[in-house]
Amino acid sequence: MRGVAFFFLILSVFVFSQHLRIALDEDYAPFSFYDESGNLAGISVDFWKLFSEKTGIEVELVPVKWQLAQQMVLEKKVDAIDQIFKTPEREEFLSFSKPVFEMRSCVFFRKDLPVKTFSDLSSYVVGALRGEGMVDVLLRKNPDVRFEFFDNYSSMMEALKKREISVFLGDDVVARYYLSKEGLLSDFLTLHLETNYLHVAVLKGNESILETVNSGLSLVSEDERNEIIRRYIPLIVVTPPWLMKVVFYGSVLFSTALGISLAFVYLLRRKVEEKTLQLKLKNEELKAQNEEIEALYQEVSANQEEIERLYSEIRELNDRFRHSIKELSKLVFIEDTSKFASELAEIIRDLIGAKSVKVVLDDQVIGEASGETFEISHSKESHGYVVIEGDLDEDEREVLQAFLNIVSAIHTYIEMVRKEKKLHRDIVRTWVRALEYYDYYTKGHSEEVAYYAVEIGKMFNVDGEKLEKLYWAGLLHDIGKIYVPQVILNKTDKLNESEFDVVKIHPVKGYELVREIDGFEDVALWIRHHHERWDGKGYPDGLKGEEIEFEARILCVADSYQAMRSDRPYKKGKTVEESIQELLRNAGRQFDPVIVKKFVEFLRKGGDLGTGHQG
């Protein structure tokens, strides 16, 4: 292919000019820009130098403003325009070369943010260049994304350094160039949005020039193009923390499986050596005793059949073992002990072909069997045992015991995870009780707010882990009040302005406490913003409308309604209808009107808890 391309290149050089004038954008770093000495530099400059060296064609680069570059092609003042995206509109008057460089459009985010998919971007403001075409592509993936637009990459980098934004949309090569200049490249991870390609374009009808360009492009290898890019953009590989955990646990399982496999191969090798030795002895007897040749020959044949049968059995056991290891990895995600034991029994049946298997794990008993017993234990701690009905040979016993050692380690890991989750819940409940002792008027308040918050969440089809977190957010939304003096919290008349300013620190303090709980970073943000108002007059950050997290808007409605219904020393709690009217009056000002509408329907159907406690 290189030879054919070079042939057409030579042909086109003689037929057409050996000089190409190519227009390029003079302000498109890192592809083209003026360096500190005022010289034109960049990826495109280096690329066309290499192109010229390989083809012998003189290339004159004409750096101009982008709009002027396109106009010069139309006026035939240049032969081609460099580094341009192919679009249906441009194809009406331009012809495009084969791709020169791949350009991936990505969302860049700081690696300490809890972002895994495009749906996680709803909580952040995304920076983008004004007129960026990929904005519409991102909105199709997540219509809730909010943008802040910039005139150029330099101003967007300034906003990143000042941490005014932590997420932005950009072309991979260009964005990594600017991040590298600012020393920020290692701080960011990406979500791939779309892949496009940069081309060289000529005016329609100039197919001879296009053929010359395409022939020359064929002579520049992919490795050479990547080397040019790496001159301007360092290659940094950032390994996310979760990947390290996956690699660690995967390495443990793989090492264990490999050890067992090696032991299995060793046993196989021993058996083969034993059988081979027997065959050698038989052959020596054949040589020594010609009269027994026929008999010995029959014996050798029988031994060969035995070896083949043995090989077949071992291969079958090895296949079953590999399949069982694969099924074993699924047990890591089963928390229910009964289901865990049931799946384990099925895997063991497949592994050794047992007629019946009985599994006793913790307080669960699965199956019935009488026969040999094998312990399920880890670090001298027994979790249960397995009973196998039927005769097992020594190899099967060793494989089964090694297999159960892995099972025990997995079960221990699941128990540790379960205990860690319970510890988190206990810590949260302890904090709530501590707040109730500290502030008398919050007693019972948090539980009711959590109840209302969950019910509102259900109305909007919030479920799973997020609904559970909404419950914990309701319990903890006032935890920051432990930083407010009791003399203010328990004051029997209305607070003055300075006292109220002290009370207003509690969402921030609650945020600072809760974000220290692993996995509760989003809950901490909801707590910080549960006193923000729909009209932007809330605190502490003055957020407005949908800038406020949806869950924080739910907490605001639930918290306010519970406060309306509760008695205080300086006011009597409102009735349900009075509280409903208060919600409706403030819908669109203090509260999200859509949430208020759903919640009022819920209350009028009897959803109120009917309390009137001091709180």
Coordinates of C-alpha atoms in Angstrom, one line a residue:
M1 CA 0.0 0.0 0.0
R2 CA 2.9 2.4 0.8
G3 CA 4.4 1.7 -2.6
V4 CA 1.1 2.4 -4.4
A5 CA 0.6 5.6 -2.5
F6 CA 4.2 6.7 -3.3
F7 CA 3.7 5.9 -7.0
F8 CA 0.5 8.1 -7.2
L9 CA 2.3 10.8 -5.2
I10 CA 5.2 10.9 -7.7
L11 CA 2.8 10.9 -10.5
S12 CA 0.8 13.8 -9.0
V13 CA 4.0 15.8 -8.3
F14 CA 5.0 15.7 -12.0
V15 CA 1.4 16.5 -13.2
F16 CA 0.8 19.2 -10.7
S17 CA 2.8 21.7 -8.8
Q18 CA 5.5 20.7 -6.3
H19 CA 4.4 23.6 -4.0
L20 CA 1.3 23.6 -1.7
R21 CA -0.1 26.6 0.0
I22 CA -2.0 25.6 3.1
A23 CA -4.0 27.9 5.3
L24 CA -4.3 27.2 9.0
D25 CA -5.8 28.8 12.1
E26 CA -3.0 30.9 13.7
D27 CA -4.5 30.7 17.2
Y28 CA -5.4 27.0 17.6
A29 CA -3.0 25.6 20.2
P30 CA -1.5 23.1 20.3
F31 CA -2.0 22.6 16.6
S32 CA -0.8 26.1 15.6
F33 CA 0.4 29.1 17.6
Y34 CA 3.2 31.6 17.9
D35 CA 5.8 30.6 20.5
E36 CA 7.6 33.0 22.9
S37 CA 10.1 33.9 20.1
G38 CA 7.2 34.9 17.7
N39 CA 7.8 31.8 15.5
L40 CA 4.9 29.7 14.2
A41 CA 4.9 26.4 16.1
G42 CA 2.6 23.5 17.0
I43 CA 1.5 20.0 15.9
S44 CA 0.4 21.1 12.4
V45 CA 3.8 22.9 11.8
D46 CA 5.7 19.7 12.7
F47 CA 3.4 17.5 10.8
W48 CA 3.7 19.4 7.5
K49 CA 7.5 19.5 7.9
L50 CA 7.5 15.7 8.1
F51 CA 5.1 15.6 5.2
S52 CA 7.5 17.7 3.1
E53 CA 10.5 15.5 4.1
K54 CA 8.7 12.3 3.0
T55 CA 7.2 13.7 -0.2
G56 CA 9.7 16.3 -1.5
I57 CA 6.8 18.7 -1.9
E58 CA 7.4 22.2 -0.6
V59 CA 4.6 23.2 1.8
E60 CA 4.0 26.9 2.6
L61 CA 1.9 27.4 5.7
V62 CA -0.3 30.6 5.7
P63 CA -1.3 31.4 9.3
V64 CA -4.5 33.5 9.4
K65 CA -7.7 33.9 11.5
W66 CA -10.0 30.9 11.1
Q67 CA -12.8 32.7 9.2
L68 CA -10.2 34.2 6.8
A69 CA -8.6 30.8 6.2
Q70 CA -11.9 29.4 4.9
Q71 CA -12.4 32.5 2.7
M72 CA -9.0 32.1 1.2
V73 CA -9.8 28.6 0.0
L74 CA -13.0 29.9 -1.6
E75 CA -11.0 32.7 -3.3
K76 CA -8.3 30.1 -4.4
K77 CA -5.6 32.1 -2.6
V78 CA -4.5 28.9 -1.0
D79 CA -4.6 25.2 -2.1
A80 CA -6.1 23.7 1.0
I81 CA -7.1 24.4 4.6
D82 CA -5.6 22.5 7.5
Q83 CA -7.1 20.7 10.5
I84 CA -10.8 21.1 9.8
F85 CA -13.8 19.0 10.9
K86 CA -16.0 17.4 8.2
T87 CA -19.7 18.6 8.4
P88 CA -22.6 18.2 5.9
E89 CA -22.6 22.0 5.4
R90 CA -18.9 22.2 4.5
E91 CA -19.1 19.2 2.2
E92 CA -21.4 21.2 -0.1
F93 CA -18.3 23.3 -1.2
L94 CA -15.3 21.4 0.1
S95 CA -13.7 18.0 -0.5
F96 CA -12.0 16.3 2.5
S97 CA -8.9 14.2 2.8
K98 CA -8.6 11.0 4.8
P99 CA -8.4 11.7 8.6
V100 CA -5.2 13.3 9.8
F101 CA -5.7 13.4 13.5
E102 CA -8.3 11.7 15.8
M103 CA -10.1 14.3 18.1
R104 CA -12.0 12.9 21.0
S105 CA -14.5 15.2 22.7
C106 CA -14.6 14.5 26.5
V107 CA -15.9 15.8 29.8
F108 CA -13.0 16.5 32.1
F109 CA -13.6 16.4 35.9
R110 CA -11.4 16.6 39.0
K111 CA -10.5 13.0 40.1
D112 CA -11.7 13.7 43.6
L113 CA -15.3 14.2 42.4
P114 CA -17.8 11.3 42.7
V115 CA -18.4 11.2 38.9
K116 CA -18.7 7.9 37.1
T117 CA -21.4 8.5 34.4
F118 CA -22.9 11.5 32.6
S119 CA -25.9 11.4 35.0
D120 CA -23.6 12.3 37.8
L121 CA -22.9 15.7 36.2
S122 CA -26.2 17.2 37.3
S123 CA -24.7 18.5 40.5
Y124 CA -22.0 20.5 38.8
V125 CA -21.6 23.5 36.5
V126 CA -19.8 22.4 33.3
G127 CA -17.5 24.9 31.6
A128 CA -17.6 25.1 27.8
L129 CA -16.4 27.3 25.0
R130 CA -19.0 29.6 23.6
G131 CA -20.5 28.0 20.4
E132 CA -19.1 24.5 21.3
G133 CA -21.0 22.0 19.2
M134 CA -20.6 19.2 21.7
V135 CA -22.9 21.0 24.2
D136 CA -25.9 19.6 22.4
V137 CA -24.5 16.1 22.4
L138 CA -23.9 16.3 26.2
L139 CA -27.4 17.6 26.8
R140 CA -28.8 14.6 24.9
K141 CA -27.1 12.4 27.4
N142 CA -28.1 14.5 30.5
P143 CA -30.6 17.3 30.0
D144 CA -30.0 18.5 33.5
V145 CA -26.4 19.6 32.9
R146 CA -25.8 23.4 33.6
F147 CA -23.1 25.2 31.7
E148 CA -20.9 28.3 32.1
F149 CA -19.5 29.5 28.8
F150 CA -16.1 31.0 28.1
D151 CA -14.6 32.8 25.1
N152 CA -11.4 30.7 25.0
Y153 CA -9.5 27.9 26.8
S154 CA -7.2 30.4 28.6
S155 CA -10.1 32.0 30.5
M156 CA -11.6 28.5 31.2
M157 CA -8.2 27.4 32.7
E158 CA -8.2 30.5 35.0
A159 CA -11.7 29.4 36.3
L160 CA -10.3 25.9 36.9
K161 CA -7.3 27.2 38.8
K162 CA -9.6 29.4 41.0
R163 CA -11.9 26.4 41.5
E164 CA -14.8 28.4 40.2
I165 CA -15.5 25.2 38.1
S166 CA -14.3 21.6 38.5
V167 CA -15.8 20.1 35.3
F168 CA -15.5 21.3 31.7
L169 CA -16.2 20.1 28.1
G170 CA -13.4 20.1 25.5
D171 CA -11.5 18.4 22.7
D172 CA -9.1 15.8 24.2
V173 CA -5.8 17.0 22.6
V174 CA -6.5 20.7 23.0
A175 CA -7.7 20.4 26.6
R176 CA -4.8 18.2 27.7
Y177 CA -2.4 20.8 26.2
Y178 CA -3.8 23.6 28.3
L179 CA -4.1 21.5 31.4
S180 CA -0.5 20.4 31.0
K181 CA 0.6 24.1 30.6
E182 CA -1.1 24.9 33.9
G183 CA 0.2 21.8 35.7
L184 CA -3.3 20.4 36.2
L185 CA -3.3 17.4 33.8
S186 CA -2.8 14.8 36.6
D187 CA -5.7 16.2 38.6
F188 CA -8.4 15.3 36.0
L189 CA -10.2 12.2 34.7
T190 CA -12.4 12.0 31.6
L191 CA -15.8 10.7 30.3
H192 CA -15.6 10.1 26.5
L193 CA -18.4 11.9 24.7
E194 CA -17.8 11.5 21.0
T195 CA -14.9 11.0 18.5
N196 CA -14.4 13.2 15.4
Y197 CA -11.5 13.6 13.0
L198 CA -9.5 16.5 11.7
H199 CA -9.0 16.6 7.9
V200 CA -7.3 18.7 5.1
A201 CA -9.9 20.3 2.9
V202 CA -9.7 21.6 -0.7
L203 CA -12.2 23.4 -2.8
K204 CA -14.5 21.0 -4.7
G205 CA -13.1 20.3 -8.2
N206 CA -9.5 20.3 -7.0
E207 CA -9.4 16.6 -6.8
S208 CA -5.8 16.5 -8.1
I209 CA -4.6 18.4 -5.1
L210 CA -6.6 16.2 -2.8
E211 CA -5.0 13.1 -4.3
T212 CA -1.6 14.6 -3.8
V213 CA -2.4 15.3 -0.1
N214 CA -3.9 11.8 0.5
S215 CA -0.9 10.1 -1.1
G216 CA 1.4 12.1 1.2
L217 CA -0.7 11.3 4.2
S218 CA -0.3 7.6 3.5
L219 CA 3.4 8.0 4.0
V220 CA 3.1 9.3 7.5
S221 CA 2.6 6.5 10.0
E222 CA 0.3 6.5 13.0
D223 CA 3.3 6.2 15.3
E224 CA 4.9 9.3 13.7
R225 CA 1.7 11.3 14.2
N226 CA 1.5 10.2 17.9
E227 CA 5.1 11.2 18.4
I228 CA 4.4 14.7 17.1
I229 CA 1.4 15.0 19.5
R230 CA 3.5 13.8 22.5
R231 CA 6.0 16.7 21.9
Y232 CA 3.4 19.1 23.0
I233 CA 1.2 17.0 25.4
P234 CA 2.7 14.6 28.0
L235 CA 1.1 11.2 28.3
I236 CA -0.1 10.7 31.9
V237 CA -1.9 7.6 33.0
V238 CA -4.0 8.1 36.1
T239 CA -5.2 5.0 37.9
P240 CA -8.5 5.5 39.7
P241 CA -8.6 4.3 43.3
W242 CA -11.5 1.8 42.6
L243 CA -9.4 0.1 39.9
M244 CA -6.6 -0.5 42.4
K245 CA -9.1 -2.3 44.7
V246 CA -10.4 -4.4 41.7
V247 CA -6.8 -5.3 40.8
F248 CA -6.0 -6.3 44.4
Y249 CA -9.0 -8.6 44.9
G250 CA -8.7 -9.9 41.4
S251 CA -5.0 -10.7 42.0
V252 CA -5.8 -12.5 45.2
L253 CA -8.4 -14.7 43.5
F254 CA -6.2 -15.2 40.5
S255 CA -3.2 -16.1 42.6
T256 CA -5.3 -18.6 44.6
A257 CA -6.7 -20.1 41.5
L258 CA -3.3 -20.3 39.9
G259 CA -1.8 -22.0 43.0
I260 CA -4.6 -24.6 43.0
S261 CA -4.1 -25.1 39.2
L262 CA -0.4 -25.6 39.6
A263 CA -1.0 -28.1 42.4
F264 CA -3.4 -29.9 40.2
V265 CA -0.9 -29.9 37.3
Y266 CA 1.8 -31.2 39.7
L267 CA -0.4 -34.1 40.7
L268 CA -1.2 -34.8 37.1
R269 CA 2.5 -34.8 36.3
R270 CA 3.3 -37.2 39.1
K271 CA 0.7 -39.7 37.9
V272 CA 2.0 -39.4 34.3
E273 CA 5.6 -40.0 35.5
E274 CA 4.4 -43.0 37.5
K275 CA 2.6 -44.5 34.5
T276 CA 5.6 -43.7 32.2
L277 CA 7.9 -45.5 34.5
Q278 CA 5.7 -48.5 34.4
L279 CA 5.8 -48.4 30.6
K280 CA 9.6 -48.2 30.6
L281 CA 9.8 -51.2 32.9
K282 CA 7.5 -53.2 30.7
N283 CA 9.5 -52.3 27.6
E284 CA 12.7 -53.5 29.2
E285 CA 11.0 -56.8 30.1
L286 CA 9.9 -57.1 26.5
K287 CA 13.5 -56.6 25.3
A288 CA 14.8 -59.1 27.8
Q289 CA 12.2 -61.8 27.3
N290 CA 11.3 -62.2 23.6
E291 CA 9.0 -65.1 24.5
E292 CA 6.8 -62.7 26.4
I293 CA 6.6 -60.1 23.6
E294 CA 3.0 -60.7 22.8
A295 CA 1.8 -60.7 26.4
L296 CA 3.8 -57.6 27.2
Y297 CA 2.5 -55.9 24.1
Q298 CA -1.1 -56.5 25.3
E299 CA -0.2 -55.1 28.7
V300 CA 1.4 -52.0 27.2
S301 CA -1.8 -51.4 25.2
A302 CA -3.9 -51.8 28.3
N303 CA -1.6 -49.3 30.2
Q304 CA -2.0 -46.8 27.3
E305 CA -5.7 -47.1 27.5
E306 CA -5.5 -46.5 31.3
I307 CA -3.4 -43.4 30.8
E308 CA -5.9 -42.0 28.2
R309 CA -8.7 -42.6 30.6
L310 CA -6.8 -40.9 33.3
Y311 CA -6.0 -37.9 31.1
S312 CA -9.7 -37.7 30.2
E313 CA -10.8 -37.7 33.8
I314 CA -8.2 -35.1 34.7
R315 CA -9.2 -32.8 31.8
E316 CA -12.8 -33.1 32.8
L317 CA -12.0 -32.3 36.5
N318 CA -9.9 -29.3 35.4
D319 CA -12.7 -28.0 33.2
R320 CA -15.2 -28.3 36.1
F321 CA -12.7 -26.6 38.4
R322 CA -12.3 -23.6 36.0
H323 CA -16.0 -23.3 35.6
S324 CA -16.5 -23.4 39.4
I325 CA -13.9 -20.7 39.9
K326 CA -15.8 -18.5 37.5
E327 CA -19.1 -19.2 39.3
L328 CA -17.3 -18.6 42.7
S329 CA -16.5 -15.0 41.8
K330 CA -20.3 -14.3 41.8
L331 CA -20.6 -15.2 45.5
V332 CA -18.8 -11.9 46.4
F333 CA -22.0 -10.0 45.5
I334 CA -24.4 -12.2 47.5
E335 CA -25.1 -10.8 51.0
D336 CA -28.0 -13.1 51.9
T337 CA -26.5 -16.1 53.7
S338 CA -29.2 -18.5 52.6
K339 CA -28.8 -17.7 48.9
F340 CA -24.9 -17.8 49.4
A341 CA -25.2 -21.3 50.8
S342 CA -27.6 -22.5 48.1
E343 CA -25.3 -21.2 45.3
L344 CA -22.3 -22.8 47.0
A345 CA -24.0 -26.2 47.1
E346 CA -24.7 -26.0 43.4
I347 CA -21.1 -25.1 42.5
I348 CA -19.7 -28.0 44.6
R349 CA -22.1 -30.5 42.9
D350 CA -20.8 -29.3 39.5
L351 CA -17.2 -29.3 40.7
I352 CA -16.9 -32.9 41.9
G353 CA -20.0 -34.5 40.6
A354 CA -21.4 -35.4 44.0
K355 CA -24.8 -37.0 44.3
S356 CA -25.9 -35.0 47.3
V357 CA -24.3 -32.0 49.1
K358 CA -25.2 -30.5 52.5
V359 CA -24.0 -26.9 53.3
V360 CA -24.1 -25.6 56.9
L361 CA -23.2 -21.9 56.9
D362 CA -23.7 -19.8 60.0
D363 CA -27.3 -20.5 60.9
Q364 CA -28.4 -21.7 57.5
V365 CA -28.7 -25.4 56.4
I366 CA -29.0 -26.2 52.7
G367 CA -29.6 -29.8 51.4
E368 CA -29.3 -33.2 52.9
A369 CA -26.4 -35.6 52.7
S370 CA -24.4 -38.1 54.8
G371 CA -20.8 -38.7 54.2
E372 CA -17.4 -37.0 54.5
T373 CA -17.3 -33.6 56.2
F374 CA -15.2 -30.6 55.1
E375 CA -14.7 -27.4 57.2
I376 CA -15.4 -23.9 56.0
S377 CA -13.0 -21.9 58.0
H378 CA -10.7 -18.8 57.8
S379 CA -8.0 -17.7 60.2
K380 CA -9.0 -20.5 62.6
E381 CA -12.6 -19.1 62.7
S382 CA -15.1 -21.7 61.5
H383 CA -18.1 -20.5 59.5
G384 CA -19.7 -24.0 58.9
Y385 CA -19.0 -27.1 57.0
V386 CA -19.9 -29.1 53.9
V387 CA -21.0 -32.8 53.8
I388 CA -20.4 -34.8 50.6
E389 CA -22.2 -38.0 49.9
G390 CA -20.2 -40.4 47.8
D391 CA -16.5 -41.5 47.5
L392 CA -13.9 -38.9 46.8
D393 CA -10.3 -39.7 45.8
E394 CA -7.3 -37.8 47.3
D395 CA -7.1 -35.3 44.4
E396 CA -10.8 -34.4 44.7
R397 CA -10.4 -33.9 48.5
E398 CA -7.4 -31.6 48.0
V399 CA -9.2 -29.5 45.3
L400 CA -12.4 -29.3 47.4
Q401 CA -10.5 -28.2 50.5
A402 CA -8.6 -25.5 48.6
F403 CA -11.9 -24.4 47.0
L404 CA -13.6 -24.1 50.4
N405 CA -10.7 -22.0 51.7
I406 CA -11.5 -19.4 49.0
V407 CA -15.2 -19.6 49.9
S408 CA -14.4 -18.9 53.5
A409 CA -12.3 -15.8 52.6
I410 CA -15.1 -14.5 50.4
H411 CA -17.7 -15.1 53.3
T412 CA -15.4 -13.3 55.7
Y413 CA -15.1 -10.3 53.3
I414 CA -18.9 -10.1 53.0
E415 CA -19.3 -10.1 56.8
M416 CA -16.8 -7.3 57.1
V417 CA -18.7 -5.2 54.5
R418 CA -22.0 -5.9 56.3
K419 CA -20.5 -4.8 59.7
E420 CA -19.1 -1.6 58.1
K421 CA -22.5 -0.6 56.8
K422 CA -24.1 -1.3 60.2
L423 CA -21.4 0.8 61.9
H424 CA -22.2 3.7 59.6
R425 CA -25.9 3.5 60.5
D426 CA -25.1 3.3 64.2
I427 CA -22.9 6.4 64.0
V428 CA -25.7 8.3 62.3
R429 CA -28.2 7.3 64.9
T430 CA -25.8 8.2 67.7
W431 CA -25.3 11.7 66.2
V432 CA -29.0 12.2 66.1
R433 CA -29.5 11.2 69.7
A434 CA -26.6 13.4 70.8
L435 CA -28.3 16.4 69.0
E436 CA -31.6 15.6 70.8
Y437 CA -29.8 15.7 74.2
Y438 CA -28.1 19.0 73.2
D439 CA -31.2 20.7 71.7
Y440 CA -34.5 19.7 73.4
Y441 CA -36.7 21.2 70.7
T442 CA -35.2 18.9 68.0
K443 CA -36.4 15.7 69.8
G444 CA -38.3 13.6 67.3
H445 CA -38.0 16.4 64.7
S446 CA -35.4 14.6 62.6
E447 CA -37.3 11.3 62.4
E448 CA -40.4 13.1 61.1
V449 CA -38.4 15.1 58.6
A450 CA -36.8 11.9 57.4
Y451 CA -40.3 10.3 57.1
Y452 CA -41.7 13.2 55.0
A453 CA -38.5 13.3 52.9
V454 CA -38.7 9.6 52.0
E455 CA -42.5 9.9 51.2
I456 CA -41.8 12.9 48.8
G457 CA -38.9 10.9 47.2
K458 CA -41.3 8.0 46.5
M459 CA -43.7 10.4 44.8
F460 CA -40.9 11.3 42.3
N461 CA -39.9 7.6 41.8
V462 CA -36.6 8.0 43.8
D463 CA -35.7 4.5 44.9
G464 CA -32.8 2.2 45.9
E465 CA -29.6 3.6 47.4
K466 CA -30.7 7.3 46.8
L467 CA -33.9 6.9 48.7
E468 CA -32.0 5.4 51.6
K469 CA -29.6 8.3 51.6
L470 CA -32.5 10.7 51.6
Y471 CA -33.7 9.1 54.8
W472 CA -30.2 9.5 56.4
A473 CA -30.1 13.1 55.1
G474 CA -33.5 13.8 56.9
L475 CA -32.1 12.3 60.2
L476 CA -28.9 14.4 60.0
H477 CA -30.0 17.6 58.4
D478 CA -29.8 19.6 61.7
I479 CA -26.6 17.8 63.1
G480 CA -24.7 21.1 62.6
K481 CA -26.7 22.6 65.5
I482 CA -24.3 21.0 68.0
Y483 CA -22.0 24.0 67.0
V484 CA -24.7 26.5 68.0
P485 CA -24.7 27.5 71.8
Q486 CA -27.5 25.9 73.8
V487 CA -28.5 29.3 75.2
I488 CA -29.6 30.2 71.6
L489 CA -31.1 26.9 70.6
N490 CA -33.2 26.7 73.8
K491 CA -34.2 30.4 73.9
T492 CA -37.9 30.7 74.8
D493 CA -38.7 33.7 72.7
K494 CA -37.8 34.7 69.1
L495 CA -34.1 35.1 68.1
N496 CA -32.7 38.5 67.3
E497 CA -30.7 39.1 64.1
S498 CA -27.2 38.3 65.6
E499 CA -28.5 35.1 67.2
F500 CA -30.1 34.0 64.0
D501 CA -26.8 34.6 62.2
V502 CA -25.2 32.1 64.6
V503 CA -28.0 29.5 63.9
K504 CA -27.4 29.9 60.2
I505 CA -24.0 28.3 60.4
H506 CA -25.6 24.9 61.2
P507 CA -26.0 23.7 57.5
V508 CA -22.3 24.3 56.8
K509 CA -21.2 22.6 60.0
G510 CA -23.5 19.7 59.2
Y511 CA -22.0 19.4 55.7
E512 CA -18.4 19.4 57.2
L513 CA -19.3 16.6 59.6
V514 CA -21.3 14.3 57.2
R515 CA -18.9 14.5 54.3
E516 CA -16.3 12.7 56.4
I517 CA -18.5 9.6 56.2
D518 CA -17.3 7.5 53.2
G519 CA -20.1 7.4 50.6
F520 CA -22.1 10.2 52.1
E521 CA -20.5 13.1 50.1
D522 CA -23.8 13.7 48.2
V523 CA -25.8 13.5 51.5
A524 CA -23.5 16.2 52.9
L525 CA -24.3 18.6 50.0
W526 CA -28.1 18.1 50.5
I527 CA -27.6 19.0 54.2
R528 CA -25.6 22.1 53.3
H529 CA -28.3 23.4 51.0
H530 CA -31.6 22.4 52.8
H531 CA -32.1 26.1 53.8
E532 CA -31.6 27.4 50.3
R533 CA -34.7 29.0 48.7
W534 CA -36.2 28.7 45.3
D535 CA -36.0 32.5 44.8
G536 CA -32.2 32.6 45.8
K537 CA -32.7 34.3 49.1
G538 CA -31.7 31.3 51.3
Y539 CA -28.4 30.4 52.9
P540 CA -25.5 29.6 53.1
D541 CA -24.7 29.8 49.3
G542 CA -27.6 31.8 47.9
L543 CA -28.4 29.1 45.3
K544 CA -31.5 29.6 43.2
G545 CA -34.1 27.3 41.5
E546 CA -32.6 24.1 40.0
E547 CA -29.1 25.2 41.1
I548 CA -30.2 23.6 44.4
E549 CA -29.9 19.8 44.5
F550 CA -33.3 18.1 44.0
E551 CA -32.9 16.2 47.3
A552 CA -32.0 19.4 49.2
R553 CA -35.3 21.0 47.9
I554 CA -37.2 17.9 49.2
L555 CA -35.5 18.4 52.6
C556 CA -36.4 22.1 52.6
V557 CA -40.2 21.3 52.2
A558 CA -40.2 18.4 54.7
D559 CA -38.2 20.4 57.3
S560 CA -40.4 23.5 56.9
Y561 CA -43.7 21.6 57.1
Q562 CA -42.7 19.7 60.3
A563 CA -41.6 23.1 61.9
M564 CA -45.0 24.6 61.0
R565 CA -46.9 21.7 62.7
S566 CA -44.7 21.8 65.9
D567 CA -45.3 23.8 69.0
R568 CA -42.7 26.2 70.2
P569 CA -42.5 28.3 73.4
Y570 CA -43.2 31.4 71.3
K571 CA -45.8 30.0 68.9
K572 CA -48.5 27.3 68.6
G573 CA -48.1 24.7 65.9
K574 CA -50.3 25.2 62.8
T575 CA -53.1 22.8 61.8
V576 CA -52.6 20.6 58.7
E577 CA -54.7 23.0 56.5
E578 CA -53.0 26.1 57.9
S579 CA -49.6 24.5 57.1
I580 CA -50.8 23.5 53.6
Q581 CA -51.8 27.1 52.9
E582 CA -48.4 28.3 54.1
L583 CA -46.7 25.9 51.7
L584 CA -48.9 27.1 48.8
R585 CA -48.2 30.8 49.6
N586 CA -44.5 30.2 49.4
A587 CA -44.4 27.9 46.4
G588 CA -42.2 29.5 43.8
R589 CA -40.6 31.7 46.4
Q590 CA -39.2 29.6 49.3
F591 CA -40.1 26.2 47.9
D592 CA -40.0 24.2 44.6
P593 CA -43.6 24.6 43.3
V594 CA -43.6 21.1 41.8
I595 CA -42.6 19.4 45.1
V596 CA -45.2 21.5 47.0
K597 CA -47.9 20.4 44.6
K598 CA -47.1 16.7 45.1
F599 CA -46.7 17.0 48.9
V600 CA -50.0 18.9 49.3
E601 CA -51.8 16.0 47.5
F602 CA -50.1 13.6 49.8
L603 CA -51.1 15.5 53.0
R604 CA -54.7 15.9 51.8
K605 CA -54.9 12.1 51.4
G606 CA -54.0 11.7 55.1
G607 CA -50.2 11.6 54.9
D608 CA -49.6 13.9 58.0
L609 CA -48.1 12.1 61.0
G610 CA -50.7 13.9 63.3
T611 CA -48.0 15.0 65.8
G612 CA -48.0 18.2 67.8
H613 CA -44.8 17.5 69.8
Q614 CA -42.4 20.2 70.9
G615 CA -39.8 20.2 68.2

